[in-house]
Coordinates of C-alpha atoms in Angstrom, one line a residue:
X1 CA -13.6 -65.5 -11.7
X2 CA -13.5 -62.6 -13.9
X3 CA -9.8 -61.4 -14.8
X4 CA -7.9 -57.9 -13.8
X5 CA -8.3 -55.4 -15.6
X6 CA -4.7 -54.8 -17.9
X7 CA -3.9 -51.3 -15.8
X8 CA -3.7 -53.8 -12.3
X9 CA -0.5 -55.4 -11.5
X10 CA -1.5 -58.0 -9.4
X11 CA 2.2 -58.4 -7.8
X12 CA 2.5 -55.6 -5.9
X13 CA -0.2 -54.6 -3.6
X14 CA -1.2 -51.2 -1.9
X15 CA -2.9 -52.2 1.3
X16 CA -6.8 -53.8 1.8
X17 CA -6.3 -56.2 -1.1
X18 CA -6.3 -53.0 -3.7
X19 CA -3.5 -53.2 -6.2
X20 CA -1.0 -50.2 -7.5
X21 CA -1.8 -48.9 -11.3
X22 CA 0.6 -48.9 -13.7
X23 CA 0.5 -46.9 -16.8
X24 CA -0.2 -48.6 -20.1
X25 CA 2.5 -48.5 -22.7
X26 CA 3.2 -45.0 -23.5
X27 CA 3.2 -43.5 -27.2
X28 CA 5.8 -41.3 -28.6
X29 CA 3.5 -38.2 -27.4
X30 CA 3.2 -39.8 -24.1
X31 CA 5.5 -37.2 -22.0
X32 CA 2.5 -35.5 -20.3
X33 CA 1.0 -38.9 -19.6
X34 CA 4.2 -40.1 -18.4
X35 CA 4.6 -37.0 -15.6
X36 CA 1.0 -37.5 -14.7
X37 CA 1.2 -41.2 -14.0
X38 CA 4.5 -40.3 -11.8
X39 CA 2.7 -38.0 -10.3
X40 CA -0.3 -40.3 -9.5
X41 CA 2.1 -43.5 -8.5
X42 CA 4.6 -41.4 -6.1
X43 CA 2.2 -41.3 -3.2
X44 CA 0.8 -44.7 -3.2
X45 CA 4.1 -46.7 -3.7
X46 CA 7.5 -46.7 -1.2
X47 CA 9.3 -47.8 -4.4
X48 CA 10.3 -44.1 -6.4
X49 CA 12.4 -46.0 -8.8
X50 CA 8.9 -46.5 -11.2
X51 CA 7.9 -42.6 -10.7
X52 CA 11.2 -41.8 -11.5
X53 CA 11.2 -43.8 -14.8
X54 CA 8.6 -42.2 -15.9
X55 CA 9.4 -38.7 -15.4
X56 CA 12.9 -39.4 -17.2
X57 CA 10.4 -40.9 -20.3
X58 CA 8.6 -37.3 -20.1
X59 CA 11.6 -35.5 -19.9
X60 CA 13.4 -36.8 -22.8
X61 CA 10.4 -36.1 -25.0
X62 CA 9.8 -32.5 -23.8
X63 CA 13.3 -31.6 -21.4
X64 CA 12.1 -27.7 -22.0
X65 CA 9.3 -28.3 -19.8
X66 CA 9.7 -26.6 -16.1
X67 CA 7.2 -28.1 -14.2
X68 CA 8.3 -32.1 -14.9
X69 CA 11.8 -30.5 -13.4
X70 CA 10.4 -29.4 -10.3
X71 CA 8.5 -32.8 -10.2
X72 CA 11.7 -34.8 -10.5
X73 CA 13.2 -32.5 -7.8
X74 CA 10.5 -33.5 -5.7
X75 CA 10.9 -36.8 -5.8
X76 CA 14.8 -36.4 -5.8
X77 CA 14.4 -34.8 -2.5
X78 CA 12.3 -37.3 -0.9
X79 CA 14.0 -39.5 -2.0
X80 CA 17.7 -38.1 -0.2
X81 CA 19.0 -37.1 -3.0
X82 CA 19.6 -33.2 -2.0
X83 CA 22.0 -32.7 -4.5
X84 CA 20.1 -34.1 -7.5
X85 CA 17.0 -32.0 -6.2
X86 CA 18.8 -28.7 -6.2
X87 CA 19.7 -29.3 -9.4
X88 CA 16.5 -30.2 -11.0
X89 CA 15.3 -26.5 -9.3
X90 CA 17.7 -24.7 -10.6
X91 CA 16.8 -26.2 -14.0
X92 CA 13.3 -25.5 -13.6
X93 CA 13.9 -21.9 -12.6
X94 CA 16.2 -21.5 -15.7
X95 CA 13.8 -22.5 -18.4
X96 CA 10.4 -20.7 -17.1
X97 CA 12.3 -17.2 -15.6
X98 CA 9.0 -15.4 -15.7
X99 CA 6.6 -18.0 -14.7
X100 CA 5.4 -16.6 -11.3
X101 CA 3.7 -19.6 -10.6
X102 CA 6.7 -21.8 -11.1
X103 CA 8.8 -19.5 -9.4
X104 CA 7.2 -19.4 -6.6
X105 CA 6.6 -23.1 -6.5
X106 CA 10.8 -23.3 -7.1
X107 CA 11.2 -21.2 -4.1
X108 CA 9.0 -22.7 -1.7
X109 CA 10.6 -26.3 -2.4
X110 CA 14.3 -24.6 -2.4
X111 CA 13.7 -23.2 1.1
X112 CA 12.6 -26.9 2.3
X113 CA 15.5 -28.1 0.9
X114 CA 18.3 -25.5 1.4
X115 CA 21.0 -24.2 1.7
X116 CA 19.6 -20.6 2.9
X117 CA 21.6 -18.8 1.0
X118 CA 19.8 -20.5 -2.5
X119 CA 16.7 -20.7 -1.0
X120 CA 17.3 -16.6 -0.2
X121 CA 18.2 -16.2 -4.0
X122 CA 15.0 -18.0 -5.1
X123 CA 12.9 -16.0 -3.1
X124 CA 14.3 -12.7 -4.3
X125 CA 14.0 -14.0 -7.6
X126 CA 10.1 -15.1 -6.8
X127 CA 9.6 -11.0 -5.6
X128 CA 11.2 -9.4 -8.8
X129 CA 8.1 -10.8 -10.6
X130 CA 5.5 -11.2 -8.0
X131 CA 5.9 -7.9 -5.7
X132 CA 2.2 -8.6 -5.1
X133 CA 2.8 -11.5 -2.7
X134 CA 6.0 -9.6 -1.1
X135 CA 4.5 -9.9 2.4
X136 CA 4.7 -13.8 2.5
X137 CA 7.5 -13.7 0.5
X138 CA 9.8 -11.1 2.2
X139 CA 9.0 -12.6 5.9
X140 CA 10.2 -16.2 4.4
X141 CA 13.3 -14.0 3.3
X142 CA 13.7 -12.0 6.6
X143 CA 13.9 -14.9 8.5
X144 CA 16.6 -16.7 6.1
X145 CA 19.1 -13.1 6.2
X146 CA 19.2 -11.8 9.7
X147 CA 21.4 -8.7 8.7
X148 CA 18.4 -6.2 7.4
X149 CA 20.9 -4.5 5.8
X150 CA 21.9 -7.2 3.7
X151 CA 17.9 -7.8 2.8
X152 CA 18.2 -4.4 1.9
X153 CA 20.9 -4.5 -0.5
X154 CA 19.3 -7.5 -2.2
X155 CA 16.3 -5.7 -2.8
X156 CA 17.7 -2.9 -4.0
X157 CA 19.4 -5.2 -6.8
X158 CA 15.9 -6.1 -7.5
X159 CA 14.2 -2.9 -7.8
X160 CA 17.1 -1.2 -9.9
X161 CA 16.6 -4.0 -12.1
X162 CA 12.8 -5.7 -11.8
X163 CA 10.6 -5.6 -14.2
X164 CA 8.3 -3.3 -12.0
X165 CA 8.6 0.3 -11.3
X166 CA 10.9 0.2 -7.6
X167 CA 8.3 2.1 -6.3
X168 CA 6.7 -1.5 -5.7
X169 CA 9.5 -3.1 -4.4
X170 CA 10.2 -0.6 -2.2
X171 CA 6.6 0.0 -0.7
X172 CA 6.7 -3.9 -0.3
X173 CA 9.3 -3.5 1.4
X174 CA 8.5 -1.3 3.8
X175 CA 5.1 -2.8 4.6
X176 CA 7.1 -5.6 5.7
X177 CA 8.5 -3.8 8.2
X178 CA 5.6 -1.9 9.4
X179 CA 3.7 -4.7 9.9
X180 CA 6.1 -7.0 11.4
X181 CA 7.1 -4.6 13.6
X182 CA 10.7 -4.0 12.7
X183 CA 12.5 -0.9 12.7
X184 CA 16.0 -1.7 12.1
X185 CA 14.5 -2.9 8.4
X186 CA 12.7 0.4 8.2
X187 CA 16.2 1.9 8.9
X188 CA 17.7 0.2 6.6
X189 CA 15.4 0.7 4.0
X190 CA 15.1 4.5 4.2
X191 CA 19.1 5.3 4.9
X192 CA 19.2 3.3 1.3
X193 CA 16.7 5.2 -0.4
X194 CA 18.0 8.8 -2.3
X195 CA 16.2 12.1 -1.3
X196 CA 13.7 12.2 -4.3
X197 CA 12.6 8.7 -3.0
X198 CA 12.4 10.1 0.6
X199 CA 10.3 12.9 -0.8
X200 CA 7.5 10.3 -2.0
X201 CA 4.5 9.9 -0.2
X202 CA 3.9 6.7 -0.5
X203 CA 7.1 5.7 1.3
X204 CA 7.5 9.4 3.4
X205 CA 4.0 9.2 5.0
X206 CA 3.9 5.3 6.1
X207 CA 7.9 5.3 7.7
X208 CA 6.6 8.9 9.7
X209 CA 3.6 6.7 11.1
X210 CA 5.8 3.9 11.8
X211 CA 8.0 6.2 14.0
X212 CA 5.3 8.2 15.5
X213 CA 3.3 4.8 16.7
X214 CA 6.9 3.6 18.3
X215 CA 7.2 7.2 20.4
X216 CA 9.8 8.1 18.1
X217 CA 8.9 12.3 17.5
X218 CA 12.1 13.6 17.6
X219 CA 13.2 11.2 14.7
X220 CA 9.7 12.0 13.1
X221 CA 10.7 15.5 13.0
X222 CA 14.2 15.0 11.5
X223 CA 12.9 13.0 8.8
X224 CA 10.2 15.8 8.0
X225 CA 12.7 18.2 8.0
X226 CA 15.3 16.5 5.8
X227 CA 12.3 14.9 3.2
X228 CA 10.1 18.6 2.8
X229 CA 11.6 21.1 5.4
X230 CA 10.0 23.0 7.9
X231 CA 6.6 22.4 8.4
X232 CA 4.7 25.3 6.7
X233 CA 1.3 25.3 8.8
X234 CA -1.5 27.2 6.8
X235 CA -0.2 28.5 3.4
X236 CA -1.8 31.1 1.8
X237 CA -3.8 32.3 4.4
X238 CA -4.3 35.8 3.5
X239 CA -5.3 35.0 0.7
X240 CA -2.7 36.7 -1.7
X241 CA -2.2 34.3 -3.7
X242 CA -4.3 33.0 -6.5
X243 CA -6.3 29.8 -5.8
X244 CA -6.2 27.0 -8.3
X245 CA -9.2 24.5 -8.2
X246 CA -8.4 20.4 -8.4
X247 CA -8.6 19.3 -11.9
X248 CA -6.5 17.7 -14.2
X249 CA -3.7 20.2 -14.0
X250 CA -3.8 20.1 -9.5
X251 CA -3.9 16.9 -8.0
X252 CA -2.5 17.1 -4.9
X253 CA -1.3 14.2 -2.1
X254 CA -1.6 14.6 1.2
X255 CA 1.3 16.5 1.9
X256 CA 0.9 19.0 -1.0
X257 CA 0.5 22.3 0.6
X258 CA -2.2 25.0 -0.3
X259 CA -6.1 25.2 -0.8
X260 CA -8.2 22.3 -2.2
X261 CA -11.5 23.3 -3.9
X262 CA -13.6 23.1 -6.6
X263 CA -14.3 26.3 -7.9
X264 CA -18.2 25.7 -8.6
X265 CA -20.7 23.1 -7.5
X266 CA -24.3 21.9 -6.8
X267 CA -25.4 25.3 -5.2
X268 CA -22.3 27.3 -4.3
X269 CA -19.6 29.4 -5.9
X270 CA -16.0 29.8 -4.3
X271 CA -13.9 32.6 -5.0
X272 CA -11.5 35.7 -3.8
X273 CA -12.4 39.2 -3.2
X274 CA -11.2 42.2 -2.1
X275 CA -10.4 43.1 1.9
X276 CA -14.1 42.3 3.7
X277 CA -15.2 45.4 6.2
X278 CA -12.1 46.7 8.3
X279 CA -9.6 43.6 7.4
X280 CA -6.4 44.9 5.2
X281 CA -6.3 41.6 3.3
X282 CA -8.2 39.6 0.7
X283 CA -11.1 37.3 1.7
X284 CA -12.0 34.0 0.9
X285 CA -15.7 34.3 -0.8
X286 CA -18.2 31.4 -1.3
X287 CA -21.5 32.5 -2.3
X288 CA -24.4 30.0 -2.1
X289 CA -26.8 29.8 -4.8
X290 CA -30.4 28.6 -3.3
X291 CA -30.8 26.2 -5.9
X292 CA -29.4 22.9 -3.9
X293 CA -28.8 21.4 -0.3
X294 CA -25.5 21.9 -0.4
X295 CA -23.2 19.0 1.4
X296 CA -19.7 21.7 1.6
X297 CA -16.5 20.1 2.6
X298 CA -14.5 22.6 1.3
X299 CA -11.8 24.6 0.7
X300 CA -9.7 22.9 2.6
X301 CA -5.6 22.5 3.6
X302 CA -3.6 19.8 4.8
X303 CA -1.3 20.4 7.2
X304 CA 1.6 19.2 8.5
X305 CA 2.2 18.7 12.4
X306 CA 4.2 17.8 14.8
X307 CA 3.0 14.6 17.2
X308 CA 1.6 15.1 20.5
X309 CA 2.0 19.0 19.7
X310 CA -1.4 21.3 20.2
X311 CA -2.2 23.9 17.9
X312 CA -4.4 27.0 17.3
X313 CA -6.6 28.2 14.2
X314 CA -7.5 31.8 14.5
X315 CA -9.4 33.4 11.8
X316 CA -11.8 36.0 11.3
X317 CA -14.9 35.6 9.3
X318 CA -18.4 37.3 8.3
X319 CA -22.1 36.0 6.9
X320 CA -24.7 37.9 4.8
X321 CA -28.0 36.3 5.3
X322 CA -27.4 32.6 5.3
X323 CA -30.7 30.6 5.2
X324 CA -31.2 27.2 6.9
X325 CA -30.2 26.0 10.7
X326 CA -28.0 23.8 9.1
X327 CA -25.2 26.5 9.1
X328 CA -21.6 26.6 8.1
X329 CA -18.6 26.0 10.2
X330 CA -14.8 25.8 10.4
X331 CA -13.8 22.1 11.0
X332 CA -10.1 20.8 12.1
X333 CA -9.5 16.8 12.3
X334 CA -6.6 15.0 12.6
X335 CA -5.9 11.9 9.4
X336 CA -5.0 8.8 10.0
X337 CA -4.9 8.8 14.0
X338 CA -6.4 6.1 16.0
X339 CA -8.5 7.3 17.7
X340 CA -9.4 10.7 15.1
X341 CA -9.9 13.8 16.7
X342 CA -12.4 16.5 15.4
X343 CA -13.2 19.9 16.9
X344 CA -15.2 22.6 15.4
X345 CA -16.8 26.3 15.7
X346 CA -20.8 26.5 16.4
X347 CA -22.5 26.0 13.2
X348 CA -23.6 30.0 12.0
X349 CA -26.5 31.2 9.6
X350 CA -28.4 34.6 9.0
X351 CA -25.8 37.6 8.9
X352 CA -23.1 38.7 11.4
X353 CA -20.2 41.5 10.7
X354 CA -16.6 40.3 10.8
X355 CA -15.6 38.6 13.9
X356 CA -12.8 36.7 15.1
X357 CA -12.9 32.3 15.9
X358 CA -10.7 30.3 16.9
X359 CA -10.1 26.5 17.7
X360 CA -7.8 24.6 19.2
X361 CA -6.6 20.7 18.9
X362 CA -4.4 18.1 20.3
X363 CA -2.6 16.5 17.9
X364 CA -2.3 12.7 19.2
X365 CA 1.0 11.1 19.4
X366 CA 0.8 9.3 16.1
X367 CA -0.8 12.2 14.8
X368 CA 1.3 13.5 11.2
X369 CA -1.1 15.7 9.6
X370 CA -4.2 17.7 10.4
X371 CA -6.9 18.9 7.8
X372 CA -8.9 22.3 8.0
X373 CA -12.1 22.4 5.9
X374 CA -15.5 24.9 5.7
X375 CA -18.2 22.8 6.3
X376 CA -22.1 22.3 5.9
X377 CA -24.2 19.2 6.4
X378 CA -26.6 19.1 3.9
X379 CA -30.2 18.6 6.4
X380 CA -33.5 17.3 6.0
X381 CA -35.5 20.3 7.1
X382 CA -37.9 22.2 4.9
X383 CA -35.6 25.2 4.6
X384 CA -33.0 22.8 3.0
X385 CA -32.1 25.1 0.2
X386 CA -29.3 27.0 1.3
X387 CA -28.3 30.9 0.1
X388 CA -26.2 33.9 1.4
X389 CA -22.7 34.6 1.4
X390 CA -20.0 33.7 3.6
X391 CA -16.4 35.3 3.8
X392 CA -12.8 34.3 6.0
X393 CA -9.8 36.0 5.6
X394 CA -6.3 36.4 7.6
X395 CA -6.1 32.8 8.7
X396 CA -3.2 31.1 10.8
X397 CA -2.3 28.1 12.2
X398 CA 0.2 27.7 14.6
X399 CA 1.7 25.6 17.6
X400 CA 0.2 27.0 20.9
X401 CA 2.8 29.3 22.6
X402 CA 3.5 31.2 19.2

């Protein structure tokens, strides 16, 4: 009969006849091989004394190493021995602070093992360097620290000190909430926040949509109010004021006020001009070239509303020989609504003198903003190349009933 191999102990079996491996005798460099045979023996023996051993033998060759800590907590905990556990964690978080992979490995055991109030500290520690997993993180949190004020305050020691801009922390933050469902953390969070964080749009635009989904409009309002002041409807819509194309010096969010354009493109010109026919103010001018089948989405506003509020456009406008029956139009739509709402004028080409349009649109009850826009869809047709002039001046937009 040919003889066991030297890694068999043939004294203690593992079940069907197979025996448990034991390491070979270790070198003075043996402290990785030392965790990695505890780590292999732990689940096939009942015994953790030998596992144990050998993650001591690792340690005392490399005792700066994190992860052999979190492996002796392990097995401390398994083994009932809560105290020894926590201790190994909190050794393990000590010596690898930045590790996010550690740290989140630290946390996940701490809340297994307790008490809630370290395992609530680990976590927060775990978000300070990984906002990016702050969903799974923060619920674990949450559901440890029932006050959402005092999740607040926590977080706020995190942001004010993180290694991230608090920006993150606190969009994290309120994601949590939005998605969850939770409005006394949404609350909490924005009566914590200072008015230049209020103002941000990243934080302003996702707590309005929070409260307009919940029915909450009168608190939508208020918070409008206090973050920007009165909605401003249309600016600028006499055109008196100088328009500034995007570029590098204008990039504007969503709730920026004022016209969005590029002042040239592929086959048209945008621009102001003097009062058009028997209007008293300036006109908006955008002169198409006949050199392109111009897709035009602009100029356009952003504008903010009020939910479940409808409002009118009234304009006038004017067109000098515009070719193609793909003609322009006046567009209004609703962002972010579910469902959208779109309304817009008849599409006109060829030439008419300076008439009034208006439109009109229901702003849905999680409606926030409403964008208005001069449009053309670029067509297949053979007469694709588009040319002529068209003009709009003395624009408003304004809650119906004003």
């Amino acid at each position: 009969m040919a003889s066991l191999p030297m890694w068999v102990d043939s004294k203690r079996s593992w079940g069907f006849g197979r025996r448990l491996p034991i390491p070979p005798r270790l070198p003075w460099s043996g402290g990785e091989a030392a965790r990695q045979w505890a780590r292999r023996l732990l689940p096939l023996s009942g015994d953790a004394s030998e596992p144990r051993n050998l993650l001591e033998i690792s340690l005392r060759e490399r005792p700066l190493y994190a992860p052999t800590w979190l492996d002796l907590g392990e097995l401390l905990a398994s083994s009932g021995d809560r105290e020894g556990a926590a201790r190994s964690i909190r050794v393990a978080r000590a010596l690898w602070p930045e590790r996010a992979t550690l740290q989140q490995r630290a946390a996940w055991m701490q809340v297994a093992l307790g008490p809630p109030d370290a395992a609530f500290a680990a976590l927060m520690h775990y978000w300070a360097i990984a906002p990016q997993d702050g969903l799974r993180t923060l619920g674990l949190a949450r559901r440890l620290e029932p006050a959402p004020e005092a999740l607040v305050d926590a977080a706020a020691q995190v942001w004010s000190s993180g290694p991230n801009d608090a920006l993150v922390y606190q969009r994290g933050l309120l994601d949590l909430a939005r998605r969850a469902g939770d409005p006394a953390l949404a609350q909490a969070l924005w009566a914590r926040l200072d008015d230049k964080s209020r103002a941000l749009e990243d934080l302003l635009f996702p707590y309005l949509q929070m409260l307009a989904a919940q029915g909450r409009h009168a608190e939508a309002d208020a918070v409008w109010e206090q973050a920007l002041g009165e909605p401003p409807g249309l600016v600028n819509g006499r055109f008196e004021e100088p328009l500034v194309p995007l570029g590098p010096d204008f990039r504007p969010g969503w709730a920026t006020p004022g016209w969005r354009y590029h002042a040239t493109g592929d086959g048209f010109r945008i621009g102001v001009e003097g009062p058009n026919g028997d209007a008293t103010h300036q006109s908006l001018r955008i002169d198409f070239l006949g050199t392109a089948n111009v897709a035009l989405g602009q100029p356009s506003q952003i504008m903010r509303v009020r939910p479940g509020t409808s409002y009118r456009l009234h304009g006038y406008w004017s067109g000098d020989g515009i070719t193609t029956r793909s003609g322009v139009f006046v567009e209004l739509y609703t962002i972010a609504t579910s469902p959208g709402v779109r309304v817009q004028t008849p599409p006109r080409w060829g030439s008419w003198t300076r008439e009034p349009f208006e439109l009109e649109i229901q702003v849905p009850e999680d409606g926030l903003l409403v964008g208005m826009r001069v449009r053309r869809a670029a067509t297949t047709a053979l007469d694709r190349l588009l040319s002529g002039t068209l003009r709009l001046d003395t624009l408003e937009f304004l809650p119906l009933g004003q």
